[in-house]
Amino acid sequence: MATTADAVLKELDALVPPHLELYEDLHRHPELSFQEERTSGIVADRLRELGYEVTTGIGPTGLVGVLANGEGPTVLARADMDALPVQEATGLPYASTATGTDASGEEVPVMHACGHDMHVTCLLAAAQLLAEHTDAWSGTFIALFQPAEEVGTGAQSMVDDGLAQAIPTPDVALGQHVMGIPHDTVASRPGPALSAADSLRVTLYGRGTHGSMPHAGTDPILLGSAIVLRLNAIVSRELDPNEFGVVTVGSFRSGSKSNVIPGTAQLQLNLRSYDERTRLQLRAAVERIVRAECEASGCERPPEMEYFDPFPLTENSPEVHEKVSAAFTEQFGDKAIEMTRSTGSEDFSDIPRALGVPYLFWIWGGFDPQTYHEAQAAGTLARTIPGNHADTFAPVAEPTLRTGVRAMTSALLAYLAKGD
Ligand code: ZN
Ligand code: ZN
């Protein structure tokens, strides 16, 4: 049976060429977190042309477009707009050569290495389909474009900057991410889908001395090494083996010369979990071990610990999942699959959580199905399909674009369609 989504998506063919052009343009012009001025300008212009009521400057580079179309539910869909400080190595004809200035004032290469350019393009195409087929649906559609997902604070910045006052309260919120699965496949799951993450900067204060006189100082490198070893025992020896947790020390910096014992050392940690209880357990264990090791080393000054780039748990509503995954199955057949829990993280859920509404966040693929399935069978998936954030991350623009628009449009119409 043909659904409303099928009827609306019949017009997708005509939208593909201009949106591929838009995608390549966005890909060539990536912008770092909270600097998405050009991107949000392009999005705002397009939404206005399509008849959306647009509010810009929320968060500060975020924006929303609202299309009110009579009685019915209010549905919010979100795309993120920012890129990463990565030197692109895809070799694509539309590869980025852009540079930007990061938050610390350093000049860095910039690349859409996480596919947010694809998210923006797909949501704009879905917004156009809804605007051109107002006869097929009823209700209110909110297209939300957020800044700074990569630093974990963009969604919250829109909330803090008055998002709730700028839009009608939605009944449901939707979001999607392109990832390393086949480009004909859409995957979602109820409950925890993406991990919660915390980053933590630890500064250790030892006492500097001459390398020949270690007894006259407190060596922060030895102290830091003991901490790194001990932190790696949290997951293996403190966490229930049935629970998921990751504790990674991603950076350890200290010292400058072979015969100087430095005064300080700095570690940067990343913690991941699928529930708040485990998250608190990991944080408490890290803090306890750092303090205790400093005491064991006889540090005169206590360590400093500073959390940054927090990402919330993405925990999908079972009801929203049921409704939308049924629409995905109608649209994609057996290519609508159950998503495996991802250890990646997203700040999308900060928006529905602040608005008090249920949500669904799903993923779709950007890579050649045959290459994917062959690599999967050979056990070489991790080496064959570049992960998000890799300098070679390059979704096959088409049909990835088409799949993303079909997924978003069918999910929206699961709520908004007349008479399905
Ligand atoms: Zn990312
Ligand atoms: Zn991303």
mmCIF file of C-alpha atoms in Angstrom, residues 34 78 146-157 160 194-201 268-273 276 279-280 283 306-314 343-351 353:
data_model
loop_
_atom_site.group_PDB
_atom_site.id
_atom_site.type_symbol
_atom_site.label_atom_id
_atom_site.label_comp_id
_atom_site.label_asym_id
_atom_site.label_seq_id
_atom_site.Cartn_x
_atom_site.Cartn_y
_atom_site.Cartn_z
ATOM 1 C CA PHE A 34 30.065 28.156 17.340
ATOM 2 C CA ARG A 78 17.271 18.691 14.392
ATOM 3 C CA GLN A 146 22.130 23.642 16.026
ATOM 4 C CA PRO A 147 25.718 24.778 16.431
ATOM 5 C CA ALA A 148 28.663 23.110 18.173
ATOM 6 C CA GLU A 149 27.649 19.483 18.566
ATOM 7 C CA GLU A 150 31.312 18.505 18.462
ATOM 8 C CA VAL A 151 32.109 20.249 21.731
ATOM 9 C CA GLY A 152 28.965 18.943 23.416
ATOM 10 C CA THR A 153 27.496 22.338 24.310
ATOM 11 C CA GLY A 154 25.687 23.534 21.158
ATOM 12 C CA ALA A 155 22.288 22.062 21.991
ATOM 13 C CA GLN A 156 22.463 23.405 25.538
ATOM 14 C CA SER A 157 23.501 26.826 24.219
ATOM 15 C CA ASP A 160 20.013 28.593 27.439
ATOM 16 C CA LEU A 194 24.531 6.457 22.341
ATOM 17 C CA SER A 195 26.757 6.690 25.399
ATOM 18 C CA ALA A 196 27.066 9.518 27.885
ATOM 19 C CA ALA A 197 30.555 10.994 27.899
ATOM 20 C CA ASP A 198 32.635 13.164 30.200
ATOM 21 C CA SER A 199 36.039 14.645 29.538
ATOM 22 C CA LEU A 200 38.259 15.477 32.477
ATOM 23 C CA ARG A 201 41.478 17.493 32.751
ATOM 24 C CA GLN A 268 43.132 14.275 29.841
ATOM 25 C CA LEU A 269 40.554 11.544 30.326
ATOM 26 C CA ASN A 270 37.427 10.454 28.495
ATOM 27 C CA LEU A 271 34.707 8.466 30.298
ATOM 28 C CA ARG A 272 31.742 6.694 28.619
ATOM 29 C CA SER A 273 28.683 4.912 29.978
ATOM 30 C CA GLU A 276 23.686 7.725 34.991
ATOM 31 C CA ARG A 279 28.562 7.519 34.887
ATOM 32 C CA LEU A 280 28.648 8.617 38.535
ATOM 33 C CA ARG A 283 33.597 9.726 37.912
ATOM 34 C CA GLU A 306 38.100 19.967 35.707
ATOM 35 C CA TYR A 307 35.299 18.381 33.661
ATOM 36 C CA PHE A 308 34.655 19.651 30.123
ATOM 37 C CA ASP A 309 32.814 18.725 26.881
ATOM 38 C CA PRO A 310 30.056 16.742 28.643
ATOM 39 C CA PHE A 311 27.713 14.687 26.461
ATOM 40 C CA PRO A 312 24.373 13.420 27.805
ATOM 41 C CA LEU A 313 23.107 9.870 27.449
ATOM 42 C CA THR A 314 20.961 9.412 24.320
ATOM 43 C CA THR A 343 29.934 4.114 22.161
ATOM 44 C CA GLY A 344 29.799 7.497 20.423
ATOM 45 C CA SER A 345 27.955 10.408 22.003
ATOM 46 C CA GLU A 346 25.611 13.237 20.974
ATOM 47 C CA ASP A 347 24.260 16.363 22.635
ATOM 48 C CA PHE A 348 20.966 16.236 20.666
ATOM 49 C CA SER A 349 19.000 14.947 23.678
ATOM 50 C CA ASP A 350 19.734 18.126 25.665
ATOM 51 C CA ILE A 351 17.019 19.799 23.552
ATOM 52 C CA ARG A 353 15.143 16.859 27.692
#
